mmCIF file with all atom_site columns, C-alpha atoms in Angstrom:
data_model
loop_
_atom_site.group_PDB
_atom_site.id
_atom_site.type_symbol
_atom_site.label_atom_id
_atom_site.label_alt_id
_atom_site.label_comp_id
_atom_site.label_asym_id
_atom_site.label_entity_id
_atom_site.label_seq_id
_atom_site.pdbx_PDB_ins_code
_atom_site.Cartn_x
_atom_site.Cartn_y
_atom_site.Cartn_z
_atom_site.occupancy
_atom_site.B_iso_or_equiv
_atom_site.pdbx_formal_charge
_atom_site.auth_seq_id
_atom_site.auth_comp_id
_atom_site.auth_asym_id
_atom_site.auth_atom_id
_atom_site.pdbx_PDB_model_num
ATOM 1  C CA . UNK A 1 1  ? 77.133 125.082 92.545  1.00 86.00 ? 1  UNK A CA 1
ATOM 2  C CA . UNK A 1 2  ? 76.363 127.862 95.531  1.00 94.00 ? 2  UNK A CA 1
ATOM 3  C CA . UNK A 1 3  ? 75.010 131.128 94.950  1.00 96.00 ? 3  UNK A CA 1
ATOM 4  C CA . UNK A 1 4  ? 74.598 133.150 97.819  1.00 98.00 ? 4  UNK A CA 1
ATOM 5  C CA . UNK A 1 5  ? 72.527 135.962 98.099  1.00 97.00 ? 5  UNK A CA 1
ATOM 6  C CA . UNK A 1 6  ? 70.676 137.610 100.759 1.00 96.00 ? 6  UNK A CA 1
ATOM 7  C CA . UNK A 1 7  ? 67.448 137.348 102.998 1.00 96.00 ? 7  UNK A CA 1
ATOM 8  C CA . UNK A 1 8  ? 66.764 141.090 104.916 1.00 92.00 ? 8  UNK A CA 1
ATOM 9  C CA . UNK A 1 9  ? 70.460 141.632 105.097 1.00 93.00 ? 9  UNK A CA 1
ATOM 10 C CA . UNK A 1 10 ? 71.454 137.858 106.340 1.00 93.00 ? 10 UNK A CA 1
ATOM 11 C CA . UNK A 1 11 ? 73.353 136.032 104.116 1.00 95.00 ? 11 UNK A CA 1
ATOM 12 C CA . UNK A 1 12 ? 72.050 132.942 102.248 1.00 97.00 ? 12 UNK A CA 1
ATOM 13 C CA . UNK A 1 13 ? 72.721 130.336 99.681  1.00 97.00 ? 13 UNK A CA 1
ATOM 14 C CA . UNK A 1 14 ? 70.744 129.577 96.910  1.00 97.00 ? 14 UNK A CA 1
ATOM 15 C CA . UNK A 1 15 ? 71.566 125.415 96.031  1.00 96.00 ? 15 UNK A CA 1
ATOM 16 C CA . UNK A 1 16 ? 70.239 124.603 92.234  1.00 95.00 ? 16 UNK A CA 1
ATOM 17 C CA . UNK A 1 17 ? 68.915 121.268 92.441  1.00 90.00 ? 17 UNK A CA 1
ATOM 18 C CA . UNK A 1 18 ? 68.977 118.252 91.653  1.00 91.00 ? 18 UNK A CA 1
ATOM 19 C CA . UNK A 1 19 ? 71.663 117.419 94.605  1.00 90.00 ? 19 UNK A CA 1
ATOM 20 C CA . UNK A 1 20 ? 72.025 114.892 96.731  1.00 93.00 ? 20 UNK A CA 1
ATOM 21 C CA . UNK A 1 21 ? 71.016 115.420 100.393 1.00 91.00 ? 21 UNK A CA 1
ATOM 22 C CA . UNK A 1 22 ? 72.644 113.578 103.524 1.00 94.00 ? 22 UNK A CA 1
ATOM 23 C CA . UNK A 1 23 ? 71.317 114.317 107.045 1.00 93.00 ? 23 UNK A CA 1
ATOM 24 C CA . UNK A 1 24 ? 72.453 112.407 109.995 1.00 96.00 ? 24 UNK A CA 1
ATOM 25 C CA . UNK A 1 25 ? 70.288 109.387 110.396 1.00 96.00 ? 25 UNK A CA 1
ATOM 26 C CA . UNK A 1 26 ? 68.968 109.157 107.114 1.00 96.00 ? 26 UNK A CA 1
ATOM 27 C CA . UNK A 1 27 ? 69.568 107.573 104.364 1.00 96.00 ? 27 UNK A CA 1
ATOM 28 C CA . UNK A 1 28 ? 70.549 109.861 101.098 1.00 96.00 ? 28 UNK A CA 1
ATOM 29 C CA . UNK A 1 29 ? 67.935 111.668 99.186  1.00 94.00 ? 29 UNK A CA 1
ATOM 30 C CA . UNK A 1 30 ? 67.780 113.505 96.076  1.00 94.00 ? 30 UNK A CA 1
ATOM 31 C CA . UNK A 1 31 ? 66.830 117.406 97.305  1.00 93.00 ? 31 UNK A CA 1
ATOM 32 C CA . UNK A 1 32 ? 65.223 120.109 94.870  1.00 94.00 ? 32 UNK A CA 1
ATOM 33 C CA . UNK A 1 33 ? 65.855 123.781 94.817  1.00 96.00 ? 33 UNK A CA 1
ATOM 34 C CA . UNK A 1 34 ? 66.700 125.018 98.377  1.00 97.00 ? 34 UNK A CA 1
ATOM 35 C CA . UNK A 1 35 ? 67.737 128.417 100.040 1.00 98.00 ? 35 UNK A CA 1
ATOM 36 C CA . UNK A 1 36 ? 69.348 128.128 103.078 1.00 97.00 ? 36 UNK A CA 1
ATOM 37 C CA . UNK A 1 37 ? 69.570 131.313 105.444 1.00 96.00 ? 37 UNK A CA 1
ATOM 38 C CA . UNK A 1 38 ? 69.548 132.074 109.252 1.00 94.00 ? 38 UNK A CA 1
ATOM 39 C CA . UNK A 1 39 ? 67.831 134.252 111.125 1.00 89.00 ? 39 UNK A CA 1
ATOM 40 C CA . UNK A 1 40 ? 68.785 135.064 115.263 1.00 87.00 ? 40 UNK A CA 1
ATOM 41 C CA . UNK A 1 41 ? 69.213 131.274 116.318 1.00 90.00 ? 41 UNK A CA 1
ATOM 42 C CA . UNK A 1 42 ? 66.692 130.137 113.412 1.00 91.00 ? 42 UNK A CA 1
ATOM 43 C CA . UNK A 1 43 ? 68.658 128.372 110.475 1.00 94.00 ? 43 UNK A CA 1
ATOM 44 C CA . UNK A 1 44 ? 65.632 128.355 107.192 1.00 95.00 ? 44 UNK A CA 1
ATOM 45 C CA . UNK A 1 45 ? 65.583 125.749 104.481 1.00 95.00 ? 45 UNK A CA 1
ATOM 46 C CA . UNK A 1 46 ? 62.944 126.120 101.661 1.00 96.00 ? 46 UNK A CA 1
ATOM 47 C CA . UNK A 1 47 ? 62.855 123.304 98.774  1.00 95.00 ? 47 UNK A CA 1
ATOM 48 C CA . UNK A 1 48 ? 60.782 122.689 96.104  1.00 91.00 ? 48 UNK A CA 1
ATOM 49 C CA . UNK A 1 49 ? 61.558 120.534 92.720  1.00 87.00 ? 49 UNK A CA 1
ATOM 50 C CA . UNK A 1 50 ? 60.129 123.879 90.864  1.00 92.00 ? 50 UNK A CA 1
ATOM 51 C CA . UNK A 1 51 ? 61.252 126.443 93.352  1.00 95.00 ? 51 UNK A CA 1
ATOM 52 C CA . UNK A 1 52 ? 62.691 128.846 91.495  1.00 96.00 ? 52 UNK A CA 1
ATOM 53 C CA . UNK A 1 53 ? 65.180 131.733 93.243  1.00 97.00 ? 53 UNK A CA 1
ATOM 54 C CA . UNK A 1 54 ? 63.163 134.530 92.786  1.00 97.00 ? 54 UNK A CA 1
ATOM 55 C CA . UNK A 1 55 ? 60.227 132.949 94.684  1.00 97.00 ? 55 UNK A CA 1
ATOM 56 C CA . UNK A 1 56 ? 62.164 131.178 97.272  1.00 97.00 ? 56 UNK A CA 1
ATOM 57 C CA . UNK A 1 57 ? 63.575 134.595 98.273  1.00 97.00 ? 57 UNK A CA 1
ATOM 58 C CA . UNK A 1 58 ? 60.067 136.597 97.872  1.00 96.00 ? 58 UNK A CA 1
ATOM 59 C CA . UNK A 1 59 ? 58.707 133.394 100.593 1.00 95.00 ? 59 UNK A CA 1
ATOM 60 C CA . UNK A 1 60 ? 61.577 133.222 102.582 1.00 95.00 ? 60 UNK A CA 1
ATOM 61 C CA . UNK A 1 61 ? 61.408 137.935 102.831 1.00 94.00 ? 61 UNK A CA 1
ATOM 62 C CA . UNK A 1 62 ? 57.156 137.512 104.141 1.00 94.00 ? 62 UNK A CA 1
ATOM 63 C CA . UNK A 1 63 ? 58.229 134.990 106.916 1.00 89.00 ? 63 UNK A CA 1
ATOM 64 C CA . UNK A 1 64 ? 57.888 136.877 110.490 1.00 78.00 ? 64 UNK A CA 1
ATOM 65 C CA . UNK A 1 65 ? 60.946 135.367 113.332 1.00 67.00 ? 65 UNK A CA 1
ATOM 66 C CA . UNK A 1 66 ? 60.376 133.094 115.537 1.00 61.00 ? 66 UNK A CA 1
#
């Protein structure tokens, strides 16, 4: 399941893991934790086996744009 939150005012969406992953090109993998946001033309995607929410979005706040 989804749960979106927010990343300095952008919405986001916080993906409990374990999930499957497909990207174009690839073959399938099995993802982690991710949060997903964009910022100006800049889409984000932090994952981590043990990320939990609370530190994805503390990381994903102290990141400067591009």
């Amino acid at each position: 399941s989804v749960e979106f939150t927010s990343v300095d005012g952008a919405t986001a969406a916080w993906i409990p893991g374990p999930h499957n992953l497909y990207l174009p090109g690839a073959a399938p993998r099995l993802a982690g934790n991710v949060l997903v946001w964009e910022r100006g033309s800049v889409t984000y995607r932090l994952e981590g086996p043990t990320l939990s929410r609370s530190a994805a979005l503390e990381l994903a706040r102290s990141l400067r744009s591009v």
